[in-house]
mmCIF file with all atom_site columns, C-alpha atoms in Angstrom:
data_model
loop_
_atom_site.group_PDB
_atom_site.id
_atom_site.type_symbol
_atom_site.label_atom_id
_atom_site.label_alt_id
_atom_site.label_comp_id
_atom_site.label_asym_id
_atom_site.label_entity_id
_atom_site.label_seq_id
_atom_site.pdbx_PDB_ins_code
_atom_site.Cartn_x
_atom_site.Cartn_y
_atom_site.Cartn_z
_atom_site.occupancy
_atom_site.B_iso_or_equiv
_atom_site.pdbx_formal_charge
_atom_site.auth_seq_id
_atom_site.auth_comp_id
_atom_site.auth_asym_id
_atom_site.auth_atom_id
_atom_site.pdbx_PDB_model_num
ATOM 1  C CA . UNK A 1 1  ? 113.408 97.434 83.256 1.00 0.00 ? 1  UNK A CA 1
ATOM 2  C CA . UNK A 1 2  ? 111.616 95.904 86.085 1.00 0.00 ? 2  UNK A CA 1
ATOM 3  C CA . UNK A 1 3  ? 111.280 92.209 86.486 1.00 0.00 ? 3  UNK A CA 1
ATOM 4  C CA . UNK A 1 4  ? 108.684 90.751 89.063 1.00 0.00 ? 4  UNK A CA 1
ATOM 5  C CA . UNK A 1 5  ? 108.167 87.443 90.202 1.00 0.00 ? 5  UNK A CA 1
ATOM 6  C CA . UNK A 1 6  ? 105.192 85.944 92.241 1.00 0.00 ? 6  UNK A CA 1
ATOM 7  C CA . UNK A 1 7  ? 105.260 83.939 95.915 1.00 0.00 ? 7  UNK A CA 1
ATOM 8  C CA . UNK A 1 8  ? 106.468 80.137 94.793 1.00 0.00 ? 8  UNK A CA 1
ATOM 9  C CA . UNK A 1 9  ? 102.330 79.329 95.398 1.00 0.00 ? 9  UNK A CA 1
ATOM 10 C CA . UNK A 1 10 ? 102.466 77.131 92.106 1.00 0.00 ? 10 UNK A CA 1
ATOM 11 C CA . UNK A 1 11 ? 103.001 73.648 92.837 1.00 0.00 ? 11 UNK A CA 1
ATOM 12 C CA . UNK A 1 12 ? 104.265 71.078 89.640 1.00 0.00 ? 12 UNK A CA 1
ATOM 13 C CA . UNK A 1 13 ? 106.643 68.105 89.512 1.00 0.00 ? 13 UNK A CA 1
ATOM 14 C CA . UNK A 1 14 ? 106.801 67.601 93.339 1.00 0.00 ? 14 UNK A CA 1
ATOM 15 C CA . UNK A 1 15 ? 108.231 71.012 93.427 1.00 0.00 ? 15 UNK A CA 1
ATOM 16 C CA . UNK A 1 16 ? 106.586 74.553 94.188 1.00 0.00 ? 16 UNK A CA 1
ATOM 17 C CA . UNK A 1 17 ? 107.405 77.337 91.348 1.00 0.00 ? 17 UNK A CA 1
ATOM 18 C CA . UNK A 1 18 ? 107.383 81.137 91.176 1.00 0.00 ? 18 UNK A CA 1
ATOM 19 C CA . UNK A 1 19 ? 106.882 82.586 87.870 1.00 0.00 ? 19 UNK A CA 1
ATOM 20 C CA . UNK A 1 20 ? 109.257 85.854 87.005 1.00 0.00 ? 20 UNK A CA 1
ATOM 21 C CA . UNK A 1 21 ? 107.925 88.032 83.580 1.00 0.00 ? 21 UNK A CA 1
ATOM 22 C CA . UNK A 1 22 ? 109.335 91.889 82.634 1.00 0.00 ? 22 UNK A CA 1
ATOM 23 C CA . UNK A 1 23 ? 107.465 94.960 82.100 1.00 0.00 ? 23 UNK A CA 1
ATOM 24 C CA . UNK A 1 24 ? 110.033 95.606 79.243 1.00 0.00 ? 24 UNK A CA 1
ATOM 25 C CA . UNK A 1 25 ? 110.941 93.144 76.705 1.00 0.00 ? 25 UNK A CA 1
ATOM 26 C CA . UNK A 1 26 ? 111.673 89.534 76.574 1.00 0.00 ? 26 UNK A CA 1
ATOM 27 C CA . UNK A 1 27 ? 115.272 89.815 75.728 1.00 0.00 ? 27 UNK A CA 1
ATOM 28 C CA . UNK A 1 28 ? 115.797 92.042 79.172 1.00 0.00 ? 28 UNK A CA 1
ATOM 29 C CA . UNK A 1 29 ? 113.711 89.125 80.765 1.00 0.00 ? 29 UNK A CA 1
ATOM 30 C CA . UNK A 1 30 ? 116.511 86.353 79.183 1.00 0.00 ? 30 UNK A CA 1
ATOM 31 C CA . UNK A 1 31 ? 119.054 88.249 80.587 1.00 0.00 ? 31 UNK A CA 1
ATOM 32 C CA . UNK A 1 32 ? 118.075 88.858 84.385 1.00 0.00 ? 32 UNK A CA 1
ATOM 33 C CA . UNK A 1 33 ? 117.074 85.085 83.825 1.00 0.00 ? 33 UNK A CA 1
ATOM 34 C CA . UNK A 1 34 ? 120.824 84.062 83.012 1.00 0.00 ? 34 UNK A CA 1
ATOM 35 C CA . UNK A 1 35 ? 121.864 86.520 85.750 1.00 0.00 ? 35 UNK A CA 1
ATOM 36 C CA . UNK A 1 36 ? 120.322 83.918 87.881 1.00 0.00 ? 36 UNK A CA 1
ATOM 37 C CA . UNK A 1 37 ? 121.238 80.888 86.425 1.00 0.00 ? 37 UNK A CA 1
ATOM 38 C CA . UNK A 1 38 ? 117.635 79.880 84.876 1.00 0.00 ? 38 UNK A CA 1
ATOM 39 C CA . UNK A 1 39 ? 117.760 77.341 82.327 1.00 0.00 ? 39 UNK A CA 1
ATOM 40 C CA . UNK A 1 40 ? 116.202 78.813 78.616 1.00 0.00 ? 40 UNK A CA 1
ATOM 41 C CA . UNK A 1 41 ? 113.994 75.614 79.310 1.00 0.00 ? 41 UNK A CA 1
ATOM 42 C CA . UNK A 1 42 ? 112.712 77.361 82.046 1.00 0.00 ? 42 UNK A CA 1
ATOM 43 C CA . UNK A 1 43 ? 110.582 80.279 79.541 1.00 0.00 ? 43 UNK A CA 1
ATOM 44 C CA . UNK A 1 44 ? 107.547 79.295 79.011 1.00 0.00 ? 44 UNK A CA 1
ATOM 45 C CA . UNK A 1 45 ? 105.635 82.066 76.574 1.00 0.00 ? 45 UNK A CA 1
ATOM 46 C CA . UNK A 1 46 ? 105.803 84.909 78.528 1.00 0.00 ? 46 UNK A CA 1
ATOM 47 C CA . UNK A 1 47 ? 107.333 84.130 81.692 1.00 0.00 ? 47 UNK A CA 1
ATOM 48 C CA . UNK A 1 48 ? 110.020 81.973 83.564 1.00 0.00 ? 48 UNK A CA 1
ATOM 49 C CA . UNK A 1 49 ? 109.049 79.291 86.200 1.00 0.00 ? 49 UNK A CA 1
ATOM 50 C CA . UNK A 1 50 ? 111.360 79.548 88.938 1.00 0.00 ? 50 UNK A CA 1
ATOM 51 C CA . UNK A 1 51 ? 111.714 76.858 91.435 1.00 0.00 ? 51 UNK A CA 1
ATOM 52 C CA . UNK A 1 52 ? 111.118 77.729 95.187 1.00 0.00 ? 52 UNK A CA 1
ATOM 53 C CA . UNK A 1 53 ? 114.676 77.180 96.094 1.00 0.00 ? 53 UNK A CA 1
ATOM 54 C CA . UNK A 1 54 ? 115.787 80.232 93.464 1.00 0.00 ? 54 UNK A CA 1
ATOM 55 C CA . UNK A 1 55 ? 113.105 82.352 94.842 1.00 0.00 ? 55 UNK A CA 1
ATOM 56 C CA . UNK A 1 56 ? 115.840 84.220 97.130 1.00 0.00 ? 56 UNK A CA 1
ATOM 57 C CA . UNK A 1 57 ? 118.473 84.539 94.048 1.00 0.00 ? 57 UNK A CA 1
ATOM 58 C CA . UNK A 1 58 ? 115.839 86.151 92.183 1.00 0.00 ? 58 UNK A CA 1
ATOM 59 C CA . UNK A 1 59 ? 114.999 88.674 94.323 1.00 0.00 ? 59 UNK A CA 1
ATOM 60 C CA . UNK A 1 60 ? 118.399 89.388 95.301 1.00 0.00 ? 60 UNK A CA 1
ATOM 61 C CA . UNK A 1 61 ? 119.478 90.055 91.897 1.00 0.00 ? 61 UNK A CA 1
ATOM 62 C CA . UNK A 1 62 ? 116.372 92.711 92.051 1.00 0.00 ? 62 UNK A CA 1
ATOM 63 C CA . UNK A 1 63 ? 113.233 90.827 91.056 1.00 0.00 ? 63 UNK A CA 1
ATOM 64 C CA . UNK A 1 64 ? 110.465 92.884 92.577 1.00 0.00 ? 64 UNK A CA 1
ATOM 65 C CA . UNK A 1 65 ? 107.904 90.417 94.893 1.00 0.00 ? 65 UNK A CA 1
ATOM 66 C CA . UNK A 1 66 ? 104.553 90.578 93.638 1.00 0.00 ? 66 UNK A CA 1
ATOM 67 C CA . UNK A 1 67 ? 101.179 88.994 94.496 1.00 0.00 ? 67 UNK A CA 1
ATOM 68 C CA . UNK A 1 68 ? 100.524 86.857 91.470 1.00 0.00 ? 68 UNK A CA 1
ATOM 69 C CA . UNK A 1 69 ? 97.328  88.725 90.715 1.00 0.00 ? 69 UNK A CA 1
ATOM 70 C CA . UNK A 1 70 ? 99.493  92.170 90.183 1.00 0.00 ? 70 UNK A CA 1
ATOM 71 C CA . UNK A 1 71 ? 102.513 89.881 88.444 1.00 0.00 ? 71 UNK A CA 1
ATOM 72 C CA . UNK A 1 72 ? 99.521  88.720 85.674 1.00 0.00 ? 72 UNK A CA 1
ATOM 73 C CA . UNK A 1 73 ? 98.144  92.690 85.450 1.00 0.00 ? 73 UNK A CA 1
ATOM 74 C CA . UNK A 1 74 ? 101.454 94.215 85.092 1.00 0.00 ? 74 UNK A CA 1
ATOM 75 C CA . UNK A 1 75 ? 102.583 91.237 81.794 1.00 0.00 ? 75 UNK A CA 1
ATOM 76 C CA . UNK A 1 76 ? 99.241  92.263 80.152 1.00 0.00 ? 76 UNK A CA 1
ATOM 77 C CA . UNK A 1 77 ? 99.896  96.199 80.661 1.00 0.00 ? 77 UNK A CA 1
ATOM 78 C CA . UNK A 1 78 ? 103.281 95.527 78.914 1.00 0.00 ? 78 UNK A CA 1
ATOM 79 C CA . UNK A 1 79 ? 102.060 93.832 75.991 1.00 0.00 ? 79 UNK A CA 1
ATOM 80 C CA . UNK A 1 80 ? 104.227 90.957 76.591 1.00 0.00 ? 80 UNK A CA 1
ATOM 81 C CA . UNK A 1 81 ? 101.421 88.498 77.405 1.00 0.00 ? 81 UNK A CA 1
ATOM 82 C CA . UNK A 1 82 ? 101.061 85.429 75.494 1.00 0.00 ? 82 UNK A CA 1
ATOM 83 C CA . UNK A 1 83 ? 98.282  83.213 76.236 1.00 0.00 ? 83 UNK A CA 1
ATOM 84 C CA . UNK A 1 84 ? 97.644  79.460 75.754 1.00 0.00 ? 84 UNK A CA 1
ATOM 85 C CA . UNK A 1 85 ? 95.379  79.351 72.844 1.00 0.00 ? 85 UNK A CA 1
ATOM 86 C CA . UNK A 1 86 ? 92.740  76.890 73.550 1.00 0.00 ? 86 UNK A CA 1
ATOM 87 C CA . UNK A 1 87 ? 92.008  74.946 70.318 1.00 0.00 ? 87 UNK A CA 1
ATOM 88 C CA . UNK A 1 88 ? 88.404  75.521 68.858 1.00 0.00 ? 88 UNK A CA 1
ATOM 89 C CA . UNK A 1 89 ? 85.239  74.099 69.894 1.00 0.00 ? 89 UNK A CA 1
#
């Protein structure tokens, strides 16, 4: 298993946030994530938003840094992509 997580380049509740998906399954993603100390209330779909100050933790638990771009590419290779569904025209 692999998890990556992006630069903390998302900003949101006066905060700036990382988001950390796997290439392998969600319940290896759940796991690194309690490794870490992330809250459950934390996964959203398909990935975990991670507060700047955690960045470091996550990484040094072995979260692989990622341009965001590559972090989206390599959730949709794995199938575990779940997209907002935008409600019909």
């Amino acid at each position: 298993m692999t998890v990556y997580i992006d630069p903390p380049d998302w900003p949101g509740h006066g905060r700036m946030w990382s988001h950390m998906v796997s290439d392998t399954s969600y319940d290896e993603l759940h796991a690194f994530a309690a490794r870490i100390g992330a809250p459950p209330r934390a996964f959203d779909r398909d990935h975990y938003d991670v507060p700047s100050e955690r960045y470091a933790d996550a990484v040094a638990a072995g979260a692989v840094e990622v341009r965001s771009r590559e972090l989206v590419r390599r959730l949709r290779e794995s199938g575990l992509r779940r997209p907002k569904r935008r409600p019909p025209a």
